[in-house]
Tab-separated table of C-alpha atoms in Angstrom:
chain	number	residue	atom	x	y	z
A	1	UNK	CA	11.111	17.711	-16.029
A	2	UNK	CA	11.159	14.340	-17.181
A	3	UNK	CA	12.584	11.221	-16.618
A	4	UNK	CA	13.716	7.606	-19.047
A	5	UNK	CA	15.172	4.572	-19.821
A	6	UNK	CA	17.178	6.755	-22.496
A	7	UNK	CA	19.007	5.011	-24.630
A	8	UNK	CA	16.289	2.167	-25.871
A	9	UNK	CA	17.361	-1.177	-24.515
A	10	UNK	CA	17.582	-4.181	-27.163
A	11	UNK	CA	16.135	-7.357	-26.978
A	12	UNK	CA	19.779	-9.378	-26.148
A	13	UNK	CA	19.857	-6.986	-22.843
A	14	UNK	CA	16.138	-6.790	-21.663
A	15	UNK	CA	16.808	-10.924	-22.082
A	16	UNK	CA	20.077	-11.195	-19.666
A	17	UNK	CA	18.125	-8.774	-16.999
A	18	UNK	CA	14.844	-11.229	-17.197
A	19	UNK	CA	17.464	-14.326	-17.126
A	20	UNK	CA	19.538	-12.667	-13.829
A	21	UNK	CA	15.450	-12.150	-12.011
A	22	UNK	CA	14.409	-15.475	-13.270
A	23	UNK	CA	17.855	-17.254	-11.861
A	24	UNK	CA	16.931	-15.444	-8.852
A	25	UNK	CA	13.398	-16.533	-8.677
A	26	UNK	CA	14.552	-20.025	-9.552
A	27	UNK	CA	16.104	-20.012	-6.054
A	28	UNK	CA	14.049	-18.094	-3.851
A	29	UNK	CA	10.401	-19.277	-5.391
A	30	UNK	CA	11.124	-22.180	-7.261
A	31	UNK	CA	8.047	-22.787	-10.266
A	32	UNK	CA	7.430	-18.838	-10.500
A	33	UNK	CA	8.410	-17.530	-14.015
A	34	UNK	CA	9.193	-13.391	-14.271
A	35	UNK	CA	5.466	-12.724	-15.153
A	36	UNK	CA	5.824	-8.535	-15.314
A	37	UNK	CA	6.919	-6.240	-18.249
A	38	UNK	CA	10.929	-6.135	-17.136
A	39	UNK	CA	13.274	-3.031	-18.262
A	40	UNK	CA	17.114	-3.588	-17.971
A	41	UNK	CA	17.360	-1.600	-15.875
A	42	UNK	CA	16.527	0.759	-12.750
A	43	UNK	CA	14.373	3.973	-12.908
A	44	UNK	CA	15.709	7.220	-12.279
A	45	UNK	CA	13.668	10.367	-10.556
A	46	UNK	CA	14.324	13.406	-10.016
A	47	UNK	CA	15.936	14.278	-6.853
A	48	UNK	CA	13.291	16.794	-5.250
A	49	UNK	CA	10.874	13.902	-5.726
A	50	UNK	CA	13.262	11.353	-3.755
A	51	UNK	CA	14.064	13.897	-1.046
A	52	UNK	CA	10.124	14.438	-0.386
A	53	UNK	CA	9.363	10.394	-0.243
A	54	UNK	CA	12.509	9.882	2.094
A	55	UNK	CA	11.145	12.591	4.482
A	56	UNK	CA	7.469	11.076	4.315
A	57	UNK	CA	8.740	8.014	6.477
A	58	UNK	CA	8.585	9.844	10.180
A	59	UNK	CA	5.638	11.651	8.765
A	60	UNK	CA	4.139	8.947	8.556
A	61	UNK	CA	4.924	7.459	11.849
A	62	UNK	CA	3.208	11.275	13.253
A	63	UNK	CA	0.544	11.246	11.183
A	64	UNK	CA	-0.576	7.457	12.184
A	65	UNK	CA	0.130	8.472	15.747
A	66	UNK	CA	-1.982	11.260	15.610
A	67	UNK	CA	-4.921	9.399	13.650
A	68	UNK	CA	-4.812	6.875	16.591
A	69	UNK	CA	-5.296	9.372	19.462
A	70	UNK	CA	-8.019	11.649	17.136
A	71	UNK	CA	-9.881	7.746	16.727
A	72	UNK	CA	-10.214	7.183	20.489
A	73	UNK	CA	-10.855	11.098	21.435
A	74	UNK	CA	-13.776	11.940	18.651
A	75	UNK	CA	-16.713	9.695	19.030
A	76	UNK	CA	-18.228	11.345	15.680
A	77	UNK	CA	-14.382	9.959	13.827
A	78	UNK	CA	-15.033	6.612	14.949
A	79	UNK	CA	-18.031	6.633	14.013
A	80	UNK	CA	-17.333	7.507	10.739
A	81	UNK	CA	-14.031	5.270	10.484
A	82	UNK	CA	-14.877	1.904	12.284
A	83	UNK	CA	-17.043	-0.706	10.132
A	84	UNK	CA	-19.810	-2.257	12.305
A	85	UNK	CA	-21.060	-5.060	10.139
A	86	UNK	CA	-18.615	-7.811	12.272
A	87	UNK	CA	-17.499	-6.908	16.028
A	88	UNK	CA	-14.318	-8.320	15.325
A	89	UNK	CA	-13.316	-4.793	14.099
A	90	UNK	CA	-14.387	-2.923	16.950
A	91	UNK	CA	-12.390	-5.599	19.403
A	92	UNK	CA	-9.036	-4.708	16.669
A	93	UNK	CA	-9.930	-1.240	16.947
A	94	UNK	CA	-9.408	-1.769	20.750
A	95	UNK	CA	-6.695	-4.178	21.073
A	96	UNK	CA	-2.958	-3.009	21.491
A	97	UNK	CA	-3.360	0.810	21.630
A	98	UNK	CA	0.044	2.046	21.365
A	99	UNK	CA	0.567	0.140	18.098
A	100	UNK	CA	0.879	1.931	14.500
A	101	UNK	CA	1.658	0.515	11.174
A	102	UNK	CA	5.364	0.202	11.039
A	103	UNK	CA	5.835	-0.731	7.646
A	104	UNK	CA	3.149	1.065	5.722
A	105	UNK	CA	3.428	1.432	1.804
A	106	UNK	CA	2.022	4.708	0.155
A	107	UNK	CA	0.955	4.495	-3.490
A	108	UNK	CA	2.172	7.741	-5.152
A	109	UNK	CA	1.419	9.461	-8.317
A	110	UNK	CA	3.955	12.123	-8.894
A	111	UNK	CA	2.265	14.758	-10.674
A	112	UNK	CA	3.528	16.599	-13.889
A	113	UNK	CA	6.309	17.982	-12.227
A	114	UNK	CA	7.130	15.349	-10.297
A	115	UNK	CA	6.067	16.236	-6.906
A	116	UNK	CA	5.323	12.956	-5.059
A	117	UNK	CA	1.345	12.951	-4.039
A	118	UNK	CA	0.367	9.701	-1.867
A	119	UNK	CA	-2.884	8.664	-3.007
A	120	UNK	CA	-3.290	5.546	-1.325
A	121	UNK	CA	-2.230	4.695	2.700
A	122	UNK	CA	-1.689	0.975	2.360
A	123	UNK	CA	-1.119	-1.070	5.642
A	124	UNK	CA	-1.698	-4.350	4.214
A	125	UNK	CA	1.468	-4.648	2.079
A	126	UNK	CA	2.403	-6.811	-0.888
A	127	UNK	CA	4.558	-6.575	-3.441
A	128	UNK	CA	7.351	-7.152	-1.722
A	129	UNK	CA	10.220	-9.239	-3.141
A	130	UNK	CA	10.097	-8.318	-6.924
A	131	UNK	CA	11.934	-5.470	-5.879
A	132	UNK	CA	14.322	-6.854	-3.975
A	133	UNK	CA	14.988	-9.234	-7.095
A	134	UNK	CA	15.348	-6.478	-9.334
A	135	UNK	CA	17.469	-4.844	-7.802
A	136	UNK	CA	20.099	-7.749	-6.995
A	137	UNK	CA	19.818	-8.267	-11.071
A	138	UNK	CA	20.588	-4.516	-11.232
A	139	UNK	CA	23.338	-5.101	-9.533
A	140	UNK	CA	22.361	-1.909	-6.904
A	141	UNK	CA	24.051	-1.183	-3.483
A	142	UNK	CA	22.059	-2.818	-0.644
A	143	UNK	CA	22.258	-0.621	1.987
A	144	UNK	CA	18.633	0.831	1.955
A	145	UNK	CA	17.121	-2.179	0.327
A	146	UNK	CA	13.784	-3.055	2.476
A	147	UNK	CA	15.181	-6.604	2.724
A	148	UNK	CA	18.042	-5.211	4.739
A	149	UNK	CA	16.263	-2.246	6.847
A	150	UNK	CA	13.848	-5.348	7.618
A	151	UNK	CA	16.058	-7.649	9.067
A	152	UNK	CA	17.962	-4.466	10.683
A	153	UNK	CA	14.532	-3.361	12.698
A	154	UNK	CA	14.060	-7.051	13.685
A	155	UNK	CA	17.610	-6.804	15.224
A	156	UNK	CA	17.095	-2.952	16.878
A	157	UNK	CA	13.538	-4.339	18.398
A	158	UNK	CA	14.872	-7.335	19.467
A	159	UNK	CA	12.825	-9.909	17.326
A	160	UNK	CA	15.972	-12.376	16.949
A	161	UNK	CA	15.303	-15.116	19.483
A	162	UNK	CA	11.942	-16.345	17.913
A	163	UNK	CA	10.673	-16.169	14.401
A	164	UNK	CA	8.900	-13.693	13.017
A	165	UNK	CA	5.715	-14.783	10.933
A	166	UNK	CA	5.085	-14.039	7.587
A	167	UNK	CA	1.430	-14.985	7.024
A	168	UNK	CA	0.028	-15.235	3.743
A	169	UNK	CA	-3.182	-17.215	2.325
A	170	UNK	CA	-4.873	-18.124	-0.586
A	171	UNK	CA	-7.502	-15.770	-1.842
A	172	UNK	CA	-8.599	-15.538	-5.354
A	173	UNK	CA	-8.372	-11.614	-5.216
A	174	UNK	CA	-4.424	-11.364	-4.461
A	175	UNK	CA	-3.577	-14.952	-5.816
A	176	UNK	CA	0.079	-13.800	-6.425
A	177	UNK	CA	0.716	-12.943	-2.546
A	178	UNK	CA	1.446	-16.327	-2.244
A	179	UNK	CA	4.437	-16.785	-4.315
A	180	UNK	CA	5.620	-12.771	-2.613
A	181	UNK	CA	5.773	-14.117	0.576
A	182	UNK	CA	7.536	-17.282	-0.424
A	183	UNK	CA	10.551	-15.523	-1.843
A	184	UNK	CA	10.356	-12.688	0.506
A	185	UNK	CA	11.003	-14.985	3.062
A	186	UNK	CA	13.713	-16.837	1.683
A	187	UNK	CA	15.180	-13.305	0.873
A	188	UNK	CA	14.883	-11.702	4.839
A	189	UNK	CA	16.552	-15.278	5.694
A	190	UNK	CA	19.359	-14.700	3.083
A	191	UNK	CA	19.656	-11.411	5.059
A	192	UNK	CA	19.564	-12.794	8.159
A	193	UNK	CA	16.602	-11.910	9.726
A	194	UNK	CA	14.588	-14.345	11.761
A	195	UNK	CA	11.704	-14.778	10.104
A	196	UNK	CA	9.231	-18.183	8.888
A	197	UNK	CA	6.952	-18.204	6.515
A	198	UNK	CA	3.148	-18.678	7.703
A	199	UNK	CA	1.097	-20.069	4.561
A	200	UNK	CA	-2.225	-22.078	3.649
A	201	UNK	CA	-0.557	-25.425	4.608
A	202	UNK	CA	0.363	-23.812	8.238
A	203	UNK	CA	-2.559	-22.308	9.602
A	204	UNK	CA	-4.766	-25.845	10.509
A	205	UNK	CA	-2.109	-26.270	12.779
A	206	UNK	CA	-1.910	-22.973	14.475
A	207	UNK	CA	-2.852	-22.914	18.093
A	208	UNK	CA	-3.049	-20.553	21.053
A	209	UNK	CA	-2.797	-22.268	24.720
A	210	UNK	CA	-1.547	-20.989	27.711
A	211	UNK	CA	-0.471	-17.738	26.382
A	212	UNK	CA	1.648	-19.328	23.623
A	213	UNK	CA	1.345	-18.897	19.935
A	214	UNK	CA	2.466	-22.084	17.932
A	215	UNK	CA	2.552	-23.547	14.639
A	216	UNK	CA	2.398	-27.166	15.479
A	217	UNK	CA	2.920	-28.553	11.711
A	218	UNK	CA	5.053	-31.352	11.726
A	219	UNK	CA	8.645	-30.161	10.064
A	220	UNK	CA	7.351	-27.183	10.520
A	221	UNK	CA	6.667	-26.054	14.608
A	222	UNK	CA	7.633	-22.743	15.926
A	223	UNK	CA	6.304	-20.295	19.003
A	224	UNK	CA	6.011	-16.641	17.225
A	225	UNK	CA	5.148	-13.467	19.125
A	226	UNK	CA	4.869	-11.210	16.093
A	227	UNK	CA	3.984	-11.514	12.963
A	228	UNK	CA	3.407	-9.353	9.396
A	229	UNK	CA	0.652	-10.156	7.235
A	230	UNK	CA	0.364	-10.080	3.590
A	231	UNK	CA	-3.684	-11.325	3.839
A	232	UNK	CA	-6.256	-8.271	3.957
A	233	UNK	CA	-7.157	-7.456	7.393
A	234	UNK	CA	-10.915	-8.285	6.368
A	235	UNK	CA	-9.803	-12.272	6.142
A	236	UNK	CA	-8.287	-12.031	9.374
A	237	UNK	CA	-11.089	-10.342	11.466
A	238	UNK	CA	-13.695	-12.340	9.410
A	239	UNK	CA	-11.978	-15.869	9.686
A	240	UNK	CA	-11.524	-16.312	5.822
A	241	UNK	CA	-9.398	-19.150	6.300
A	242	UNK	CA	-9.244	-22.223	8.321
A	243	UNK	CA	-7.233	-22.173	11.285
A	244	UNK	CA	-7.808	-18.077	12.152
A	245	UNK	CA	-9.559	-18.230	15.266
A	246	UNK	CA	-5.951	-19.399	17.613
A	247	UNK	CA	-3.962	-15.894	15.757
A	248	UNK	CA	-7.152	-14.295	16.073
A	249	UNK	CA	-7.633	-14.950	19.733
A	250	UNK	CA	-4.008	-14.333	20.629
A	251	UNK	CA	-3.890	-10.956	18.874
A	252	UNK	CA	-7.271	-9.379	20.701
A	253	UNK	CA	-5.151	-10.946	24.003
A	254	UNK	CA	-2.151	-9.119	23.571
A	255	UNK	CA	0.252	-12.479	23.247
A	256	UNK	CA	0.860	-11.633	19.263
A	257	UNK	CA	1.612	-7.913	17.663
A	258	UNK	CA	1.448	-7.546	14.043
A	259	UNK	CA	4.099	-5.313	12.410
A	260	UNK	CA	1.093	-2.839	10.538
A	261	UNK	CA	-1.510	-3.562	13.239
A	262	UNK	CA	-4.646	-5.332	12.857
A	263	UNK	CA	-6.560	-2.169	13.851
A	264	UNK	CA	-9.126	-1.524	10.881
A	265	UNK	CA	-9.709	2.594	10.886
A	266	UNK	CA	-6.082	3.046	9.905
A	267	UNK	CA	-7.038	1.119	6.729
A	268	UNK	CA	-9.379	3.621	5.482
A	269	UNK	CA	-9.052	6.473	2.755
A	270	UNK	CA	-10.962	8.431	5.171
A	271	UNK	CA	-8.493	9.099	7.108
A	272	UNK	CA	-7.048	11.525	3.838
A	273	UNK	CA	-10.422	12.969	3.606
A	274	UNK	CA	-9.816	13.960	7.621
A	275	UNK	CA	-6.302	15.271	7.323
A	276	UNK	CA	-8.073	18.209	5.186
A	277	UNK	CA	-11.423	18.062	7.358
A	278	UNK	CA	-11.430	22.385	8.911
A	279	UNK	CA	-12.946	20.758	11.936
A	280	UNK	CA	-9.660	18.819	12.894
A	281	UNK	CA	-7.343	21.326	11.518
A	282	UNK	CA	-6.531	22.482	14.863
A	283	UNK	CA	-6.064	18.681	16.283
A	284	UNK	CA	-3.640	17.428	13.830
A	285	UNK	CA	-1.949	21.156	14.066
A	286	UNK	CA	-1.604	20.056	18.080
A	287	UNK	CA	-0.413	16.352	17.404
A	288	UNK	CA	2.112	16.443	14.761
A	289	UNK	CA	5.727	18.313	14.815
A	290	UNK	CA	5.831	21.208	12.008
A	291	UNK	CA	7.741	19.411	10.203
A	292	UNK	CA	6.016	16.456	10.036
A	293	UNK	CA	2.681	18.711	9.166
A	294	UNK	CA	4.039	20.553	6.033
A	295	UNK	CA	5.554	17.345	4.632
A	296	UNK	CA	1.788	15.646	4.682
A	297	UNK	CA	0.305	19.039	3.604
A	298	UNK	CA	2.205	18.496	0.327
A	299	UNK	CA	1.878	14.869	-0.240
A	300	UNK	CA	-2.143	13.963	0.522
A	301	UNK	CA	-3.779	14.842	-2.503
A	302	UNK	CA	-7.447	16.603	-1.238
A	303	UNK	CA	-9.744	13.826	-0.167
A	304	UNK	CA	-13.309	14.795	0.772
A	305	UNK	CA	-15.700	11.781	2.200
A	306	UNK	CA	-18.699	11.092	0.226
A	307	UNK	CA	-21.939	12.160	2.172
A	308	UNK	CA	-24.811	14.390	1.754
A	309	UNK	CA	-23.475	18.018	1.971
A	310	UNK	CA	-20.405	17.358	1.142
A	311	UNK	CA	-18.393	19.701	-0.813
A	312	UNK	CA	-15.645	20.034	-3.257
A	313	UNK	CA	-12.789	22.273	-4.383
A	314	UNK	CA	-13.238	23.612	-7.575
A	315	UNK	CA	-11.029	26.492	-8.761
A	316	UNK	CA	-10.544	28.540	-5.539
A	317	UNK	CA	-14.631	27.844	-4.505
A	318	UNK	CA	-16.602	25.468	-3.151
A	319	UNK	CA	-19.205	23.187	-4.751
A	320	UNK	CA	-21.856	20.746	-3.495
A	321	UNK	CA	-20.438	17.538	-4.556
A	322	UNK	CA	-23.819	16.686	-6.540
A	323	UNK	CA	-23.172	19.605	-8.974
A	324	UNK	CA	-19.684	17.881	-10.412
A	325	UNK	CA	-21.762	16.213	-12.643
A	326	UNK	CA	-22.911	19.588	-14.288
A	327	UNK	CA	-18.874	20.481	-15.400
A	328	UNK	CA	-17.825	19.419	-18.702
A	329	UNK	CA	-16.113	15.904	-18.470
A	330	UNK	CA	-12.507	17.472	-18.887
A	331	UNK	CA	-13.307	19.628	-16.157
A	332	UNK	CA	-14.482	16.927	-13.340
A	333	UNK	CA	-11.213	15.880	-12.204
A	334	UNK	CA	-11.819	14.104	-9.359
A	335	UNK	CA	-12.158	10.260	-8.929
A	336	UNK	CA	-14.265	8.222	-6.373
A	337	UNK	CA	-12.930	4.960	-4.492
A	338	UNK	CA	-14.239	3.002	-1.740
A	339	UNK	CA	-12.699	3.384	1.688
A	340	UNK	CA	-11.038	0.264	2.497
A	341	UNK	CA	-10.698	-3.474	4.625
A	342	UNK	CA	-13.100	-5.067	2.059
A	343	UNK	CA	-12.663	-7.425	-1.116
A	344	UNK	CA	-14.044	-4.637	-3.098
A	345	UNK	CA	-12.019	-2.192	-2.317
A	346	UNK	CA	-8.312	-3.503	-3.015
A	347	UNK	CA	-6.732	-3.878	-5.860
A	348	UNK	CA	-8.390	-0.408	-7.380
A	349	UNK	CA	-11.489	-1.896	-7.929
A	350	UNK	CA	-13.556	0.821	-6.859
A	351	UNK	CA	-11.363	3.214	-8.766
A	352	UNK	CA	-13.312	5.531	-11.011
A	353	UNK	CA	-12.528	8.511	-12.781
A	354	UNK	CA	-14.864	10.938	-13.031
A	355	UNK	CA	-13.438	12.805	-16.102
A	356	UNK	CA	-13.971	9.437	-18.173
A	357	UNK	CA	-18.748	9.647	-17.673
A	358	UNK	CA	-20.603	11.530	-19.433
A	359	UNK	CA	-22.693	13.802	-17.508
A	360	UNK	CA	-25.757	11.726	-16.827
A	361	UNK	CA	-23.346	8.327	-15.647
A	362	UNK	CA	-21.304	10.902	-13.121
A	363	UNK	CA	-24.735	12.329	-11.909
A	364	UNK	CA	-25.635	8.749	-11.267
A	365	UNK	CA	-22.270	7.532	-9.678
A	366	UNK	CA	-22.033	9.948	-7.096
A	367	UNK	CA	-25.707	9.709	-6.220
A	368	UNK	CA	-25.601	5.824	-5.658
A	369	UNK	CA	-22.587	6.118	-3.725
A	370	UNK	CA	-23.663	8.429	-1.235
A	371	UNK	CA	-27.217	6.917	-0.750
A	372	UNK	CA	-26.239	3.420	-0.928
A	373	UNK	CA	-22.623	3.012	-0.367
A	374	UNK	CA	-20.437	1.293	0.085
A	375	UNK	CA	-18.362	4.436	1.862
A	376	UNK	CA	-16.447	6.002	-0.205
A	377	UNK	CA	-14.030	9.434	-0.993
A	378	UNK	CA	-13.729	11.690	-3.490
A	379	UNK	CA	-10.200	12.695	-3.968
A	380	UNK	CA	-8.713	15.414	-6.521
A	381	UNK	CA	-7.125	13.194	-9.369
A	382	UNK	CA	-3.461	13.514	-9.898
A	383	UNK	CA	-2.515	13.984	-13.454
A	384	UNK	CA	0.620	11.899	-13.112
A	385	UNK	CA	4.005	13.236	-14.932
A	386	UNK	CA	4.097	11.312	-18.694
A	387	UNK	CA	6.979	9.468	-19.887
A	388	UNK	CA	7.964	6.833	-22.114
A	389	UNK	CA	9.451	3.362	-21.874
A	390	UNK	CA	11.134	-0.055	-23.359
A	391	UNK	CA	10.025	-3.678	-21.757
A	392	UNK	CA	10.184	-7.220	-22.519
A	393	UNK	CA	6.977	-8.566	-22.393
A	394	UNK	CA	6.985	-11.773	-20.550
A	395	UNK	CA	4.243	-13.559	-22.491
A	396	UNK	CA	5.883	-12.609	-26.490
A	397	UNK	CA	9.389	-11.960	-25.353
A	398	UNK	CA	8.814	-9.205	-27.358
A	399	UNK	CA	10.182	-5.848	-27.268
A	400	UNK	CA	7.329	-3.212	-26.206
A	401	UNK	CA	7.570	0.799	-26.308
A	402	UNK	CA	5.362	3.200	-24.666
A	403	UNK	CA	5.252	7.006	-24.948
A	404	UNK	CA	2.743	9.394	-23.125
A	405	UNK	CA	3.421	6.109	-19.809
A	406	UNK	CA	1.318	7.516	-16.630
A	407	UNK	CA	3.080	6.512	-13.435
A	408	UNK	CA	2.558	5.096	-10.134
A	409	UNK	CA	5.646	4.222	-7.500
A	410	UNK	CA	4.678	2.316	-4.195
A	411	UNK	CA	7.224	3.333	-1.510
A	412	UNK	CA	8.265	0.773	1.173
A	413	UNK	CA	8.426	2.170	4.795
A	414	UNK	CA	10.476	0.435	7.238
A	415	UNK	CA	10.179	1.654	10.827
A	416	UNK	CA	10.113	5.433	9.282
A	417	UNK	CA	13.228	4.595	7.168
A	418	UNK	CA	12.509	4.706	3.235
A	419	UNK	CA	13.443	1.205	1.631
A	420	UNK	CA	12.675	0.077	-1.883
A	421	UNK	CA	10.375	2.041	-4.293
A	422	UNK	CA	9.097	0.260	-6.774
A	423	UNK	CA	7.840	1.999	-10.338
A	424	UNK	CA	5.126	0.895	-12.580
A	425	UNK	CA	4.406	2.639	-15.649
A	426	UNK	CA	1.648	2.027	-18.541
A	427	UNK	CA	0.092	4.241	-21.227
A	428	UNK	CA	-3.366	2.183	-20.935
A	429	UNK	CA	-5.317	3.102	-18.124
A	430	UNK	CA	-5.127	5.424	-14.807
A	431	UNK	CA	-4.698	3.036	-12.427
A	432	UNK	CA	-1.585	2.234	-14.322
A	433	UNK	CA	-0.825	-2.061	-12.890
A	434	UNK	CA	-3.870	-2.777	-14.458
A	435	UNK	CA	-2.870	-3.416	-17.952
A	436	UNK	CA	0.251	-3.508	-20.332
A	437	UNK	CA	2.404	-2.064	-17.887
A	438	UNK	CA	6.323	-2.086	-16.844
A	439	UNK	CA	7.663	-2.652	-13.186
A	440	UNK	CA	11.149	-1.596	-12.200
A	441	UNK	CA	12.925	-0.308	-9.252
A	442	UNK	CA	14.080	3.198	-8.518
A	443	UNK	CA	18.134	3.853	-8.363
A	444	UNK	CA	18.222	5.577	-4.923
A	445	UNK	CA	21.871	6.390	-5.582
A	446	UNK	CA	21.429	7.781	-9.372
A	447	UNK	CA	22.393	11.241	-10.553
């Protein structure tokens, strides 16, 4: 089954869609210019692939719930999921223990017949307004946009009487999280939610006193008691920026909650490698509904954690992992990636397929990893489904076309309710929003 932008869009219409985003960004984020490869319009998927993302949202919700109480219960999982190297991540890991992520975003590979399989569990979320953009230039229905379920869950918790706080910083990494949170606040407010932007200028003049979380900038002074953050948890817990320590303090004292959580073992690809770990079969059999169960059964691609004796599925048996280097290259489909809440890790930095080394570079890979870190998984690599494309690339204004286009969506999650799902596609490299690639919206309401 496969799925296009059938019939080829010209240049005259790719042009009026990247005039309607740019008019849009002209008034939510005024300087940005439409800087991604734009189609003209929305993606369409298949509907058994739509159905299985929709149904991952209270998955989700059991399968974070269940992580949390199988953190705190199993001294050898916290062990293995809690980074030591600052003790600000042990006093997250402690703070606010009822809390899960409630708007986490799943990367997804859909796999050659386009069965959705989440490959990354992403807590710290970005990304956020170009769909919402899109799909006002698209001219789609609003109703499940993640703009509107946002400001709805702000409503149904009862976050209306005091901003919530978007927080965003500089950091050379995810420069373009800046100009997302701009115009994804001025979109929530369009909506109506309650919300204020947090950013670089802000945070000198945060401050915590007498139970009270301020920003104190002049023209710019509000008390928050939540907030979302669109900064990795690392520069948070690690006081990357100036002006931290007040959120920090108020967040370890209960006085602040943050909408995914500031606890740093959910942000680890482990926790994949530990859905499928036989020795907690019978826990996360106990702690999630049956529903819930068979949903995440089909969507976590196999994830083993890289340590010695570690093994791996190969074709109905199982192999010590340091033997994948003995298959022929076509055959050692598998990549590695580094667990998580680091600079390294985001941004699929660490991403490396295995199939790609010869036999003597894979050997070597693996082998570093394990004996020198930094921790990592090995997780079965997802052929994605192939299609092809037409974009207007934003530096030439040219027309591109793509056949044989891998794909990757990134599903937004609000409070277990599926929002916007954004598409990327390229024909370049596996971790497809690396290079030459197109970024649209999926039509939740297509045929």
């Amino acid at each position: 089954m496969s799925s296009t932008l059938a019939p080829s869009p010209t240049l005259e219409s790719l042009l009026d869609r990247r005039d309607r985003v740019q008019a849009l960004l002209d008034r939510h984020n005024p300087g940005r210019k439409v800087d991604w490869m734009l189609s003209d319009r929305p993606w369409r998927i298949p509907p058994h692939c739509l159905e299985r993302i929709e149904r991952a949202g209270p998955a989700m919700h059991a399968f974070y719930r269940a992580a949390q109480q199988i953190f705190h219960d199993t001294p050898w999982v916290r062990q293995l999921t809690e980074k030591r190297y600052h003790p600000n991540y042990r006093r997250f890991n402690d703070s606010q223990p009822e809390a899960i992520p409630l708007n986490p975003r799943p990367d997804i590979v859909p796999d050659a017949d386009w069965n959705p399989k989440f490959v990354e569990l992403e807590i710290t979320v970005g990304g956020r307004s170009d769909s919402e953009l899109m799909r006002q230039a698209y001219g789609l229905p609003g109703d499940k946009s993640s703009v509107k379920l946002y400001a709805e869950m702000l409503r149904r918790r009862g976050l209306t009487n005091q901003p919530v706080a978007i927080l965003c910083a500089h950091h050379p990494t995810y420069a373009e999280l800046m100009d997302d949170a701009r115009c994804y606040v001025s979109l929530l407010q369009e909506a109506g939610a309650n919300v204020e932007a947090l950013l670089e200028e802000d945070l000198p003049y945060l401050s915590y006193r007498d139970g009270k979380m301020q920003c104190l900038r002049p023209g710019h002074r509000f008390e928050f008691t939540h907030f979302d953050r669109l900064i990795d948890l690392f520069e948070l817990a690690e006081l990357a920026h100036l002006g931290m320590r007040p959120l920090l303090d108020a967040y370890l004292d209960g006085a602040v909650q943050e909408m995914n959580t500031c606890k740093q073992f959910f942000d680890e690809k482990i926790w994949m490698a530990l859905f499928w770990d036989c020795r907690l079969q019978d826990r996360w059999r106990r702690l999630i509904d049956d529903v819930s169960h068979e949903v995440l059964s089909q969507i976590i691609p196999r994830t083993i954690l890289l340590a010695p004796g570690a093994e791996v599925p190969i074709d109905g048996r199982w192999l010590p992992f340091e033997r994948l280097a003995e298959l022929p290259d076509e055959e050692r489909r598998f990549v590695t990636k580094e667990s998580g809440t680091s600079e390294t890790a985001a941004a699929a930095q660490s991403f490396v397929v295995l199939s790609q080394m010869g036999r003597d570079e894979a050997a070597e890979h693996l082998t570093n990893l394990v004996e020198n870190g930094p921790p990592s998984v090995l997780q079965e690599l997802v052929e994605s489904t192939k299609v092809e494309f037409t974009g207007l690339d934003p530096d030439t204004q040219q027309v591109v076309h793509q056949t044989g286009a891998r794909v990757k969506m990134s599903a937004f999650y609000i409070d277990g309710a599926l929002g916007d799902v954004l598409f990327i596609s390229s024909n370049r490299q596996y971790a497809v929003h690396n290079e030459g690639y197109l970024e649209t919206v999926v039509d939740r309401n297509g045929e």
